[in-house]
PDB file of C-alpha atoms in Angstrom:
ATOM      1  CA  MET A   1     105.313  -7.716 -67.627  1.00 64.00           C
ATOM      2  CA  LEU A   2     109.138  -7.576 -68.109  1.00 63.00           C
ATOM      3  CA  ARG A   3     108.998  -3.899 -66.724  1.00 67.00           C
ATOM      4  CA  VAL A   4     107.002  -4.720 -64.151  1.00 65.00           C
ATOM      5  CA  ARG A   5     109.968  -7.405 -63.245  1.00 66.00           C
ATOM      6  CA  GLU A   6     112.547  -4.019 -63.717  1.00 66.00           C
ATOM      7  CA  GLY A   7     110.963  -2.637 -60.861  1.00 68.00           C
ATOM      8  CA  ASP A   8     108.351  -0.366 -62.655  1.00 71.00           C
ATOM      9  CA  GLU A   9     105.669   0.452 -60.450  1.00 73.00           C
ATOM     10  CA  THR A  10     103.396   2.275 -63.020  1.00 79.00           C
ATOM     11  CA  SER A  11     103.381  -0.809 -65.854  1.00 83.00           C
ATOM     12  CA  PHE A  12     101.932  -3.001 -62.903  1.00 88.00           C
ATOM     13  CA  ALA A  13      99.287  -0.186 -62.473  1.00 90.00           C
ATOM     14  CA  ILE A  14      98.848  -0.669 -65.938  1.00 91.00           C
ATOM     15  CA  LEU A  15      98.807  -4.282 -65.912  1.00 91.00           C
ATOM     16  CA  LEU A  16      96.274  -4.939 -63.047  1.00 93.00           C
ATOM     17  CA  ASP A  17      94.234  -2.333 -65.193  1.00 94.00           C
ATOM     18  CA  ARG A  18      94.053  -3.999 -68.477  1.00 94.00           C
ATOM     19  CA  HIS A  19      93.234  -7.201 -66.858  1.00 95.00           C
ATOM     20  CA  ARG A  20      91.480  -6.378 -64.246  1.00 96.00           C
ATOM     21  CA  ALA A  21      88.380  -7.256 -64.950  1.00 96.00           C
ATOM     22  CA  PRO A  22      88.426 -10.256 -67.631  1.00 96.00           C
ATOM     23  CA  VAL A  23      90.275 -12.319 -64.632  1.00 97.00           C
ATOM     24  CA  VAL A  24      87.430 -11.078 -62.241  1.00 97.00           C
ATOM     25  CA  HIS A  25      84.846 -11.759 -64.309  1.00 96.00           C
ATOM     26  CA  PHE A  26      86.663 -15.171 -65.288  1.00 96.00           C
ATOM     27  CA  LEU A  27      86.602 -16.239 -61.856  1.00 97.00           C
ATOM     28  CA  TYR A  28      82.575 -14.995 -61.297  1.00 96.00           C
ATOM     29  CA  ARG A  29      81.258 -17.149 -64.050  1.00 94.00           C
ATOM     30  CA  MET A  30      83.544 -20.094 -62.138  1.00 95.00           C
ATOM     31  CA  VAL A  31      82.376 -19.480 -58.568  1.00 93.00           C
ATOM     32  CA  ARG A  32      79.496 -17.124 -59.625  1.00 91.00           C
ATOM     33  CA  ASN A  33      80.016 -14.960 -55.896  1.00 93.00           C
ATOM     34  CA  GLN A  34      81.398 -11.770 -55.993  1.00 94.00           C
ATOM     35  CA  ALA A  35      83.411 -11.102 -53.141  1.00 95.00           C
ATOM     36  CA  VAL A  36      84.654 -14.499 -53.912  1.00 95.00           C
ATOM     37  CA  SER A  37      85.607 -13.979 -57.012  1.00 96.00           C
ATOM     38  CA  GLU A  38      86.820 -10.781 -56.708  1.00 96.00           C
ATOM     39  CA  GLU A  39      89.156 -12.329 -53.527  1.00 96.00           C
ATOM     40  CA  LEU A  40      90.833 -14.702 -55.844  1.00 97.00           C
ATOM     41  CA  ALA A  41      91.279 -11.804 -58.733  1.00 97.00           C
ATOM     42  CA  GLN A  42      93.124 -10.346 -55.600  1.00 96.00           C
ATOM     43  CA  GLU A  43      94.664 -13.452 -55.105  1.00 96.00           C
ATOM     44  CA  VAL A  44      95.912 -13.919 -59.079  1.00 96.00           C
ATOM     45  CA  PHE A  45      97.062  -9.564 -58.854  1.00 95.00           C
ATOM     46  CA  LEU A  46      99.400 -10.422 -55.601  1.00 94.00           C
ATOM     47  CA  ARG A  47     100.786 -13.690 -57.062  1.00 93.00           C
ATOM     48  CA  VAL A  48     101.720 -11.663 -60.519  1.00 92.00           C
ATOM     49  CA  TYR A  49     103.644  -8.938 -58.072  1.00 89.00           C
ATOM     50  CA  ARG A  50     105.651 -11.394 -55.642  1.00 87.00           C
ATOM     51  CA  SER A  51     106.226 -13.421 -59.239  1.00 86.00           C
ATOM     52  CA  ARG A  52     107.511 -10.567 -60.744  1.00 82.00           C
ATOM     53  CA  ALA A  53     111.408 -10.847 -60.611  1.00 77.00           C
ATOM     54  CA  SER A  54     111.268 -15.000 -61.206  1.00 75.00           C
ATOM     55  CA  TYR A  55     109.163 -14.021 -64.838  1.00 77.00           C
ATOM     56  CA  GLN A  56     109.932 -15.163 -67.557  1.00 75.00           C
ATOM     57  CA  PRO A  57     108.319 -14.287 -71.248  1.00 75.00           C
ATOM     58  CA  THR A  58     107.894 -17.700 -71.942  1.00 73.00           C
ATOM     59  CA  ALA A  59     104.046 -17.445 -72.426  1.00 77.00           C
ATOM     60  CA  LYS A  60     102.277 -14.796 -73.601  1.00 87.00           C
ATOM     61  CA  PHE A  61     100.790 -13.100 -70.336  1.00 89.00           C
ATOM     62  CA  THR A  62      96.561 -13.832 -70.072  1.00 92.00           C
ATOM     63  CA  THR A  63      98.054 -17.209 -70.420  1.00 93.00           C
ATOM     64  CA  TRP A  64      99.890 -16.666 -67.090  1.00 92.00           C
ATOM     65  CA  LEU A  65      97.444 -14.735 -65.933  1.00 94.00           C
ATOM     66  CA  PHE A  66      94.305 -17.013 -67.106  1.00 96.00           C
ATOM     67  CA  ARG A  67      96.481 -20.517 -65.545  1.00 95.00           C
ATOM     68  CA  ILE A  68      96.851 -19.113 -61.704  1.00 95.00           C
ATOM     69  CA  ALA A  69      93.097 -17.557 -61.702  1.00 97.00           C
ATOM     70  CA  THR A  70      92.310 -21.615 -63.010  1.00 97.00           C
ATOM     71  CA  HIS A  71      94.191 -23.000 -60.202  1.00 96.00           C
ATOM     72  CA  LEU A  72      93.086 -21.065 -57.519  1.00 96.00           C
ATOM     73  CA  ALA A  73      88.832 -21.112 -59.195  1.00 96.00           C
ATOM     74  CA  LEU A  74      89.725 -24.931 -59.750  1.00 95.00           C
ATOM     75  CA  ASN A  75      91.228 -24.871 -55.792  1.00 94.00           C
ATOM     76  CA  TRP A  76      88.035 -22.953 -54.180  1.00 94.00           C
ATOM     77  CA  ILE A  77      85.583 -25.621 -55.902  1.00 91.00           C
ATOM     78  CA  ARG A  78      86.694 -28.616 -55.103  1.00 89.00           C
ATOM     79  CA  ASP A  79      87.836 -27.122 -51.290  1.00 85.00           C
ATOM     80  CA  GLY A  80      84.016 -27.345 -51.120  1.00 76.00           C
ATOM     81  CA  ARG A  81      84.089 -23.440 -50.041  1.00 56.00           C
ATOM     82  CA  LYS A  82      81.305 -23.267 -52.115  1.00 51.00           C
ATOM     83  CA  GLU A  83      79.018 -24.704 -50.737  1.00 62.00           C
ATOM     84  CA  LYS A  84      79.613 -22.659 -47.368  1.00 58.00           C
ATOM     85  CA  ASN A  85      79.167 -19.280 -48.993  1.00 56.00           C
ATOM     86  CA  GLN A  86      77.354 -19.553 -52.393  1.00 54.00           C
ATOM     87  CA  GLN A  87      73.962 -18.168 -51.980  1.00 52.00           C
ATOM     88  CA  SER A  88      70.711 -19.586 -53.533  1.00 45.00           C
ATOM     89  CA  LEU A  89      70.014 -18.793 -57.289  1.00 45.00           C
ATOM     90  CA  ASP A  90      66.985 -17.292 -55.464  1.00 43.00           C
ATOM     91  CA  VAL A  91      69.104 -14.962 -53.702  1.00 44.00           C
ATOM     92  CA  VAL A  92      70.815 -14.613 -55.422  1.00 46.00           C
ATOM     93  CA  LEU A  93      68.910 -12.657 -57.534  1.00 43.00           C
ATOM     94  CA  GLU A  94      67.377 -10.530 -55.173  1.00 43.00           C
ATOM     95  CA  ASP A  95      70.657  -8.940 -53.908  1.00 45.00           C
ATOM     96  CA  GLY A  96      73.718  -9.369 -56.696  1.00 47.00           C
ATOM     97  CA  GLU A  97      71.758 -10.168 -59.971  1.00 46.00           C
ATOM     98  CA  GLY A  98      68.396  -8.434 -59.032  1.00 44.00           C
ATOM     99  CA  SER A  99      70.202  -5.383 -59.580  1.00 47.00           C
ATOM    100  CA  VAL A 100      71.631  -6.160 -63.751  1.00 46.00           C
ATOM    101  CA  LEU A 101      68.115  -7.484 -63.843  1.00 43.00           C
ATOM    102  CA  GLU A 102      66.543  -4.111 -62.429  1.00 44.00           C
ATOM    103  CA  ARG A 103      69.002  -1.956 -65.352  1.00 43.00           C
ATOM    104  CA  GLN A 104      68.337  -4.198 -67.900  1.00 44.00           C
ATOM    105  CA  VAL A 105      64.141  -2.809 -66.961  1.00 44.00           C
ATOM    106  CA  ALA A 106      64.852   0.114 -66.334  1.00 47.00           C
ATOM    107  CA  ASP A 107      66.496   0.659 -69.960  1.00 52.00           C
ATOM    108  CA  GLY A 108      63.123   0.647 -72.028  1.00 54.00           C
ATOM    109  CA  SER A 109      64.007  -1.142 -74.909  1.00 65.00           C
ATOM    110  CA  LEU A 110      62.571  -4.789 -74.020  1.00 69.00           C
ATOM    111  CA  THR A 111      59.300  -5.409 -72.243  1.00 81.00           C
ATOM    112  CA  VAL A 112      59.246  -7.061 -68.768  1.00 83.00           C
ATOM    113  CA  GLU A 113      58.361  -9.669 -69.622  1.00 83.00           C
ATOM    114  CA  GLN A 114      61.117  -9.627 -72.409  1.00 81.00           C
ATOM    115  CA  GLU A 115      63.611  -9.468 -69.791  1.00 82.00           C
ATOM    116  CA  MET A 116      62.080 -11.995 -66.772  1.00 86.00           C
ATOM    117  CA  CYS A 117      62.257 -14.553 -69.901  1.00 84.00           C
ATOM    118  CA  ASN A 118      65.793 -13.805 -70.963  1.00 83.00           C
ATOM    119  CA  GLU A 119      66.283 -13.675 -66.717  1.00 85.00           C
ATOM    120  CA  VAL A 120      65.318 -17.632 -66.637  1.00 88.00           C
ATOM    121  CA  ARG A 121      66.997 -18.454 -69.678  1.00 88.00           C
ATOM    122  CA  MET A 122      70.366 -17.263 -68.654  1.00 89.00           C
ATOM    123  CA  ARG A 123      69.874 -18.570 -65.087  1.00 90.00           C
ATOM    124  CA  GLU A 124      69.534 -22.293 -66.723  1.00 92.00           C
ATOM    125  CA  VAL A 125      72.334 -21.630 -68.787  1.00 92.00           C
ATOM    126  CA  ARG A 126      74.708 -21.152 -65.526  1.00 92.00           C
ATOM    127  CA  VAL A 127      73.213 -23.644 -63.942  1.00 93.00           C
ATOM    128  CA  ALA A 128      73.969 -25.891 -67.045  1.00 94.00           C
ATOM    129  CA  ILE A 129      77.312 -24.435 -66.944  1.00 94.00           C
ATOM    130  CA  GLU A 130      78.166 -24.863 -63.389  1.00 92.00           C
ATOM    131  CA  ALA A 131      77.092 -28.585 -63.373  1.00 93.00           C
ATOM    132  CA  LEU A 132      79.929 -29.397 -65.945  1.00 95.00           C
ATOM    133  CA  PRO A 133      82.946 -30.881 -65.133  1.00 94.00           C
ATOM    134  CA  ASP A 134      85.974 -28.562 -63.424  1.00 93.00           C
ATOM    135  CA  LYS A 135      87.563 -28.847 -66.485  1.00 95.00           C
ATOM    136  CA  GLN A 136      84.996 -28.137 -68.551  1.00 96.00           C
ATOM    137  CA  ARG A 137      83.562 -25.063 -67.162  1.00 96.00           C
ATOM    138  CA  ALA A 138      86.783 -23.422 -67.598  1.00 96.00           C
ATOM    139  CA  ALA A 139      87.711 -24.420 -70.923  1.00 97.00           C
ATOM    140  CA  VAL A 140      84.038 -23.509 -71.705  1.00 97.00           C
ATOM    141  CA  VAL A 141      83.942 -20.169 -69.589  1.00 96.00           C
ATOM    142  CA  LEU A 142      87.550 -19.451 -71.434  1.00 96.00           C
ATOM    143  CA  HIS A 143      86.075 -20.600 -74.602  1.00 96.00           C
ATOM    144  CA  LYS A 144      82.842 -18.536 -74.973  1.00 95.00           C
ATOM    145  CA  TYR A 145      82.911 -15.703 -72.633  1.00 94.00           C
ATOM    146  CA  GLU A 146      86.538 -14.603 -72.399  1.00 94.00           C
ATOM    147  CA  GLY A 147      87.515 -15.632 -76.188  1.00 93.00           C
ATOM    148  CA  LEU A 148      90.530 -18.044 -75.614  1.00 95.00           C
ATOM    149  CA  GLY A 149      90.591 -19.936 -78.610  1.00 95.00           C
ATOM    150  CA  TYR A 150      91.617 -24.322 -77.618  1.00 96.00           C
ATOM    151  CA  THR A 151      95.228 -23.521 -78.652  1.00 96.00           C
ATOM    152  CA  GLN A 152      95.565 -20.916 -75.127  1.00 96.00           C
ATOM    153  CA  ILE A 153      93.162 -23.021 -73.235  1.00 97.00           C
ATOM    154  CA  SER A 154      95.678 -26.371 -73.569  1.00 97.00           C
ATOM    155  CA  LYS A 155      98.219 -24.031 -72.285  1.00 95.00           C
ATOM    156  CA  VAL A 156      95.747 -22.344 -69.508  1.00 96.00           C
ATOM    157  CA  LEU A 157      94.838 -26.357 -68.376  1.00 96.00           C
ATOM    158  CA  GLU A 158      98.222 -27.210 -69.268  1.00 94.00           C
ATOM    159  CA  CYS A 159      96.519 -30.510 -71.176  1.00 95.00           C
ATOM    160  CA  SER A 160      97.647 -31.169 -74.990  1.00 96.00           C
ATOM    161  CA  GLU A 161      94.986 -29.086 -77.708  1.00 96.00           C
ATOM    162  CA  SER A 162      93.473 -32.394 -78.847  1.00 95.00           C
ATOM    163  CA  ALA A 163      92.013 -33.098 -75.339  1.00 96.00           C
ATOM    164  CA  THR A 164      91.131 -29.500 -74.571  1.00 97.00           C
ATOM    165  CA  LYS A 165      88.978 -29.998 -77.987  1.00 96.00           C
ATOM    166  CA  SER A 166      87.709 -32.923 -76.461  1.00 96.00           C
ATOM    167  CA  LEU A 167      86.983 -31.444 -73.478  1.00 96.00           C
ATOM    168  CA  LEU A 168      85.396 -28.728 -75.368  1.00 97.00           C
ATOM    169  CA  PHE A 169      83.688 -30.962 -77.991  1.00 97.00           C
ATOM    170  CA  ARG A 170      82.300 -32.963 -74.225  1.00 96.00           C
ATOM    171  CA  ALA A 171      81.614 -29.384 -72.784  1.00 97.00           C
ATOM    172  CA  TYR A 172      79.310 -27.700 -75.594  1.00 96.00           C
ATOM    173  CA  GLU A 173      77.643 -31.790 -76.175  1.00 96.00           C
ATOM    174  CA  THR A 174      76.512 -31.884 -72.726  1.00 96.00           C
ATOM    175  CA  LEU A 175      75.112 -28.105 -73.180  1.00 96.00           C
ATOM    176  CA  ARG A 176      73.085 -28.617 -75.959  1.00 95.00           C
ATOM    177  CA  VAL A 177      71.556 -31.811 -74.286  1.00 94.00           C
ATOM    178  CA  ARG A 178      70.966 -30.107 -70.710  1.00 93.00           C
ATOM    179  CA  LEU A 179      69.984 -26.389 -72.757  1.00 92.00           C
ATOM    180  CA  ALA A 180      68.181 -28.678 -75.402  1.00 90.00           C
ATOM    181  CA  HIS A 181      64.211 -27.356 -74.675  1.00 87.00           C
ATOM    182  CA  LEU A 182      65.820 -23.446 -74.607  1.00 83.00           C
ATOM    183  CA  ALA A 183      66.676 -23.881 -78.265  1.00 75.00           C
TER     184      ALA A 183
ATOM    185  CA  MET B   1      79.346 -36.759 -93.732  1.00 75.00           C
ATOM    186  CA  THR B   2      78.839 -39.057 -90.309  1.00 84.00           C
ATOM    187  CA  CYS B   3      77.170 -37.163 -87.283  1.00 90.00           C
ATOM    188  CA  LEU B   4      80.441 -35.197 -85.469  1.00 92.00           C
ATOM    189  CA  ARG B   5      79.535 -37.623 -82.707  1.00 89.00           C
ATOM    190  CA  GLU B   6      80.147 -40.242 -84.603  1.00 89.00           C
ATOM    191  CA  ASN B   7      83.163 -38.423 -86.685  1.00 89.00           C
ATOM    192  CA  LEU B   8      86.839 -39.760 -85.467  1.00 90.00           C
ATOM    193  CA  LYS B   9      87.691 -35.951 -85.906  1.00 92.00           C
ATOM    194  CA  GLY B  10      84.467 -34.683 -84.559  1.00 93.00           C
ATOM    195  CA  ALA B  11      85.873 -32.713 -81.466  1.00 95.00           C
ATOM    196  CA  ASP B  12      88.234 -30.902 -84.586  1.00 95.00           C
ATOM    197  CA  LEU B  13      85.573 -30.283 -87.266  1.00 95.00           C
ATOM    198  CA  LEU B  14      83.582 -28.815 -84.127  1.00 96.00           C
ATOM    199  CA  ILE B  15      85.978 -26.685 -83.306  1.00 96.00           C
ATOM    200  CA  GLY B  16      87.110 -25.525 -85.893  1.00 96.00           C
ATOM    201  CA  TYR B  17      83.848 -24.537 -86.892  1.00 96.00           C
ATOM    202  CA  LEU B  18      83.096 -22.374 -83.507  1.00 95.00           C
ATOM    203  CA  GLU B  19      86.603 -20.180 -84.121  1.00 95.00           C
ATOM    204  CA  GLY B  20      86.733 -19.980 -87.737  1.00 95.00           C
ATOM    205  CA  THR B  21      89.289 -22.039 -88.915  1.00 95.00           C
ATOM    206  CA  LEU B  22      87.820 -24.480 -91.537  1.00 95.00           C
ATOM    207  CA  SER B  23      88.653 -24.585 -95.088  1.00 94.00           C
ATOM    208  CA  ALA B  24      85.505 -22.669 -96.807  1.00 95.00           C
ATOM    209  CA  GLU B  25      84.833 -26.634 -97.904  1.00 95.00           C
ATOM    210  CA  GLU B  26      84.987 -27.960 -94.980  1.00 94.00           C
ATOM    211  CA  ARG B  27      81.800 -25.854 -93.548  1.00 95.00           C
ATOM    212  CA  ALA B  28      79.908 -25.284 -96.709  1.00 95.00           C
ATOM    213  CA  GLU B  29      80.131 -29.702 -96.112  1.00 94.00           C
ATOM    214  CA  LEU B  30      79.347 -29.442 -92.348  1.00 94.00           C
ATOM    215  CA  ASP B  31      76.418 -26.777 -92.588  1.00 95.00           C
ATOM    216  CA  GLN B  32      75.146 -29.509 -95.456  1.00 95.00           C
ATOM    217  CA  HIS B  33      75.081 -32.376 -92.665  1.00 94.00           C
ATOM    218  CA  ALA B  34      73.481 -29.834 -89.709  1.00 94.00           C
ATOM    219  CA  SER B  35      70.696 -28.568 -92.277  1.00 94.00           C
ATOM    220  CA  ALA B  36      69.481 -32.378 -92.348  1.00 94.00           C
ATOM    221  CA  CYS B  37      70.996 -33.321 -88.622  1.00 94.00           C
ATOM    222  CA  ALA B  38      69.270 -31.592 -85.668  1.00 93.00           C
ATOM    223  CA  ASP B  39      71.432 -32.654 -83.505  1.00 93.00           C
ATOM    224  CA  CYS B  40      74.955 -31.522 -85.207  1.00 94.00           C
ATOM    225  CA  ARG B  41      72.892 -28.441 -85.498  1.00 94.00           C
ATOM    226  CA  GLY B  42      72.501 -28.245 -81.902  1.00 93.00           C
ATOM    227  CA  LEU B  43      75.766 -28.914 -81.318  1.00 93.00           C
ATOM    228  CA  LEU B  44      77.439 -26.321 -83.523  1.00 94.00           C
ATOM    229  CA  ALA B  45      74.906 -23.442 -81.461  1.00 93.00           C
ATOM    230  CA  ALA B  46      75.361 -24.539 -78.349  1.00 92.00           C
ATOM    231  CA  GLN B  47      78.189 -21.619 -77.717  1.00 90.00           C
ATOM    232  CA  GLU B  48      75.962 -19.066 -78.898  1.00 91.00           C
ATOM    233  CA  MET B  49      72.737 -20.606 -76.652  1.00 89.00           C
ATOM    234  CA  LEU B  50      75.188 -19.815 -73.683  1.00 91.00           C
ATOM    235  CA  GLY B  51      74.443 -16.063 -74.863  1.00 87.00           C
ATOM    236  CA  ASP B  52      76.458 -13.123 -73.190  1.00 83.00           C
ATOM    237  CA  ASP B  53      76.637 -13.899 -69.252  1.00 82.00           C
ATOM    238  CA  GLU B  54      76.264 -10.457 -67.135  1.00 85.00           C
ATOM    239  CA  VAL B  55      78.219 -10.305 -64.572  1.00 90.00           C
ATOM    240  CA  PRO B  56      78.796  -7.594 -62.064  1.00 92.00           C
ATOM    241  CA  GLU B  57      80.520  -4.673 -62.434  1.00 94.00           C
ATOM    242  CA  VAL B  58      84.109  -5.160 -60.240  1.00 95.00           C
ATOM    243  CA  SER B  59      83.999  -3.030 -57.057  1.00 95.00           C
ATOM    244  CA  ALA B  60      85.292   0.721 -57.428  1.00 95.00           C
ATOM    245  CA  ASP B  61      87.378  -0.360 -54.110  1.00 94.00           C
ATOM    246  CA  PHE B  62      89.472  -3.186 -55.894  1.00 95.00           C
ATOM    247  CA  ASP B  63      92.472  -1.386 -56.757  1.00 94.00           C
ATOM    248  CA  ALA B  64      92.735   0.038 -53.057  1.00 95.00           C
ATOM    249  CA  ARG B  65      92.277  -2.950 -51.382  1.00 95.00           C
ATOM    250  CA  LEU B  66      95.223  -4.745 -54.071  1.00 94.00           C
ATOM    251  CA  TYR B  67      97.596  -1.685 -53.345  1.00 93.00           C
ATOM    252  CA  ALA B  68      97.024  -1.987 -49.168  1.00 94.00           C
ATOM    253  CA  ARG B  69      97.965  -6.025 -49.556  1.00 92.00           C
ATOM    254  CA  LEU B  70     100.983  -5.490 -51.392  1.00 89.00           C
ATOM    255  CA  GLN B  71     101.572  -2.258 -48.847  1.00 89.00           C
ATOM    256  CA  GLN B  72     101.412  -4.809 -46.207  1.00 88.00           C
ATOM    257  CA  GLU B  73     103.089  -7.596 -47.444  1.00 82.00           C
ATOM    258  CA  GLN B  74     106.256  -5.606 -48.275  1.00 80.00           C
ATOM    259  CA  GLN B  75     106.334  -4.742 -44.812  1.00 82.00           C
ATOM    260  CA  GLN B  76     106.319  -8.029 -43.872  1.00 77.00           C
ATOM    261  CA  GLN B  77     108.368  -9.087 -46.059  1.00 71.00           C
ATOM    262  CA  TRP B  78     111.559  -6.216 -44.872  1.00 68.00           C
ATOM    263  CA  TRP B  79     110.991  -7.449 -41.568  1.00 67.00           C
ATOM    264  CA  ARG B  80     110.658 -11.206 -42.182  1.00 70.00           C
ATOM    265  CA  ARG B  81     113.934 -10.066 -44.480  1.00 68.00           C
ATOM    266  CA  LEU B  82     115.844  -8.435 -40.974  1.00 65.00           C
ATOM    267  CA  LEU B  83     115.102 -10.951 -39.167  1.00 65.00           C
ATOM    268  CA  TRP B  84     116.503 -14.083 -41.644  1.00 64.00           C
ATOM    269  CA  ARG B  85     120.079 -12.721 -42.077  1.00 65.00           C
ATOM    270  CA  PRO B  86     122.408 -14.899 -40.735  1.00 65.00           C
ATOM    271  CA  ALA B  87     124.588 -11.899 -38.980  1.00 68.00           C
ATOM    272  CA  VAL B  88     121.489 -10.503 -36.872  1.00 69.00           C
ATOM    273  CA  PRO B  89     120.717 -13.525 -34.851  1.00 71.00           C
ATOM    274  CA  LEU B  90     124.087 -14.497 -34.272  1.00 75.00           C
ATOM    275  CA  ALA B  91     124.640 -10.092 -33.473  1.00 79.00           C
ATOM    276  CA  ALA B  92     121.658 -11.248 -30.967  1.00 80.00           C
ATOM    277  CA  ALA B  93     122.928 -14.203 -29.018  1.00 84.00           C
ATOM    278  CA  ALA B  94     126.584 -11.979 -28.296  1.00 85.00           C
ATOM    279  CA  ALA B  95     124.917  -9.305 -26.861  1.00 87.00           C
ATOM    280  CA  LEU B  96     122.412 -11.697 -24.359  1.00 87.00           C
ATOM    281  CA  LEU B  97     125.655 -12.980 -23.878  1.00 87.00           C
ATOM    282  CA  ALA B  98     127.380 -10.273 -22.485  1.00 87.00           C
ATOM    283  CA  VAL B  99     124.979  -8.564 -20.883  1.00 86.00           C
ATOM    284  CA  THR B 100     124.336 -12.284 -18.277  1.00 84.00           C
ATOM    285  CA  LEU B 101     127.791 -11.899 -18.029  1.00 82.00           C
ATOM    286  CA  TRP B 102     127.611  -8.709 -17.066  1.00 81.00           C
ATOM    287  CA  VAL B 103     124.931  -8.833 -14.507  1.00 75.00           C
ATOM    288  CA  ARG B 104     125.777 -12.114 -13.124  1.00 68.00           C
ATOM    289  CA  PRO B 105     126.534 -11.955  -9.445  1.00 62.00           C
ATOM    290  CA  VAL B 106     130.293 -12.263  -8.105  1.00 59.00           C
ATOM    291  CA  ALA B 107     130.096 -15.027  -5.558  1.00 60.00           C
ATOM    292  CA  PRO B 108     131.569 -13.215  -1.957  1.00 60.00           C
ATOM    293  CA  PRO B 109     135.568 -14.541  -0.509  1.00 58.00           C
ATOM    294  CA  GLN B 110     134.889 -16.827   1.536  1.00 58.00           C
ATOM    295  CA  ALA B 111     136.537 -16.341   4.960  1.00 55.00           C
ATOM    296  CA  ASP B 112     140.179 -14.995   6.053  1.00 56.00           C
ATOM    297  CA  GLU B 113     142.113 -17.512   6.319  1.00 55.00           C
ATOM    298  CA  PRO B 114     143.812 -19.276   3.041  1.00 59.00           C
ATOM    299  CA  LYS B 115     141.609 -21.186   1.362  1.00 57.00           C
ATOM    300  CA  SER B 116     144.131 -24.068   1.506  1.00 60.00           C
ATOM    301  CA  ALA B 117     144.119 -24.550   4.610  1.00 60.00           C
ATOM    302  CA  SER B 118     140.765 -24.217   5.446  1.00 63.00           C
ATOM    303  CA  VAL B 119     140.290 -27.325   2.702  1.00 62.00           C
ATOM    304  CA  ASP B 120     142.395 -29.358   5.136  1.00 71.00           C
ATOM    305  CA  ARG B 121     140.811 -28.697   8.353  1.00 76.00           C
ATOM    306  CA  ALA B 122     137.513 -30.187   6.596  1.00 77.00           C
ATOM    307  CA  GLU B 123     139.775 -32.960   5.784  1.00 78.00           C
ATOM    308  CA  ILE B 124     140.607 -34.099   8.874  1.00 81.00           C
ATOM    309  CA  GLU B 125     137.071 -33.158  10.354  1.00 81.00           C
ATOM    310  CA  GLN B 126     136.137 -35.753   7.797  1.00 82.00           C
ATOM    311  CA  LEU B 127     138.085 -38.084   8.532  1.00 78.00           C
ATOM    312  CA  GLU B 128     137.943 -38.196  12.156  1.00 80.00           C
ATOM    313  CA  GLN B 129     134.070 -37.881  12.413  1.00 81.00           C
ATOM    314  CA  ALA B 130     134.491 -41.943   9.823  1.00 78.00           C
ATOM    315  CA  LEU B 131     136.619 -43.511  12.631  1.00 77.00           C
ATOM    316  CA  ASP B 132     134.110 -42.073  15.268  1.00 76.00           C
ATOM    317  CA  ASP B 133     132.147 -44.160  12.925  1.00 75.00           C
ATOM    318  CA  VAL B 134     134.021 -47.170  12.759  1.00 71.00           C
ATOM    319  CA  GLU B 135     134.268 -47.431  16.545  1.00 68.00           C
ATOM    320  CA  LEU B 136     130.867 -47.302  17.009  1.00 66.00           C
ATOM    321  CA  LEU B 137     129.819 -49.990  15.423  1.00 66.00           C
ATOM    322  CA  MET B 138     132.199 -52.172  17.112  1.00 63.00           C
ATOM    323  CA  PRO B 139     130.858 -54.886  19.602  1.00 60.00           C
ATOM    324  CA  VAL B 140     132.210 -53.570  23.098  1.00 55.00           C
ATOM    325  CA  ASN B 141     134.189 -57.087  24.001  1.00 53.00           C
ATOM    326  CA  LYS B 142     136.459 -56.747  21.206  1.00 51.00           C
ATOM    327  CA  THR B 143     138.851 -54.884  20.391  1.00 50.00           C
ATOM    328  CA  PRO B 144     139.443 -54.596  16.872  1.00 48.00           C
ATOM    329  CA  GLU B 145     141.806 -55.590  15.247  1.00 48.00           C
ATOM    330  CA  VAL B 146     142.375 -53.080  12.983  1.00 46.00           C
ATOM    331  CA  LEU B 147     143.378 -51.195  14.874  1.00 43.00           C
TER     332      LEU B 147
END
């Protein structure tokens, strides 16, 4: 990022290549809509580019990046745009994630029944995560799927480390109760 | 050990367990408690239970769309910078003023006689008209004292 700040366009391309997928995937897990997640990810990288001149390496670059992404995702959710754009789970399964299902079935390593069970299970997990309060959802997605530790999550969410631990604890406890039947 | 939900350090222990930062002793103690407590066992396994949520691949044209937006934004900024320079609006105003003055029609000369003479004659005519008006307002059988 420091090289980007100096005007090195190649470094921006490297940065984009390195962080594109994690940012889009994080946003997808937050908003559950591919088009919206990519739109928000574009905004993340636009903001990074716009802020390059004033960038100060006070925190890890990924912390800053996920902070922007989290703000955008939470704002999008709060703005209620979710209701307008989100498709029903059935439609998602047919249109978007149906391809994932087809890919998994096609590889032949698991039976169709097993794959169907996995898909139903994952749907329940997604619904349970989606039902969490916004900040808890962001914390769990960052912790579980993006592999961030609680220290970094606290910086992304701009709250104390103890508050972050408490946030994660409450989220995992809620998920445990909601998904008890899957255990 | 008490249940994580009732333990003041429950959040520390859970996150330490999940992130692998507990001491071997703390971990063993927690494992031992969980083997006899379904709720704590479920809590320790909650993260694992979420599984590997598959996500769609990023669209192939993601970068192209981003660079197009960046380019568009840079062009807009170039125009904005140009328009916001203080010298540009001032120069534009000066040019506009110069053009206005240049194209404004010049009034043709009024008459052959000198201006001061025409003004004097107009004043005399106005005075005569005023006197006539005063005379008309007087009663017919009364001579005005003033006159």
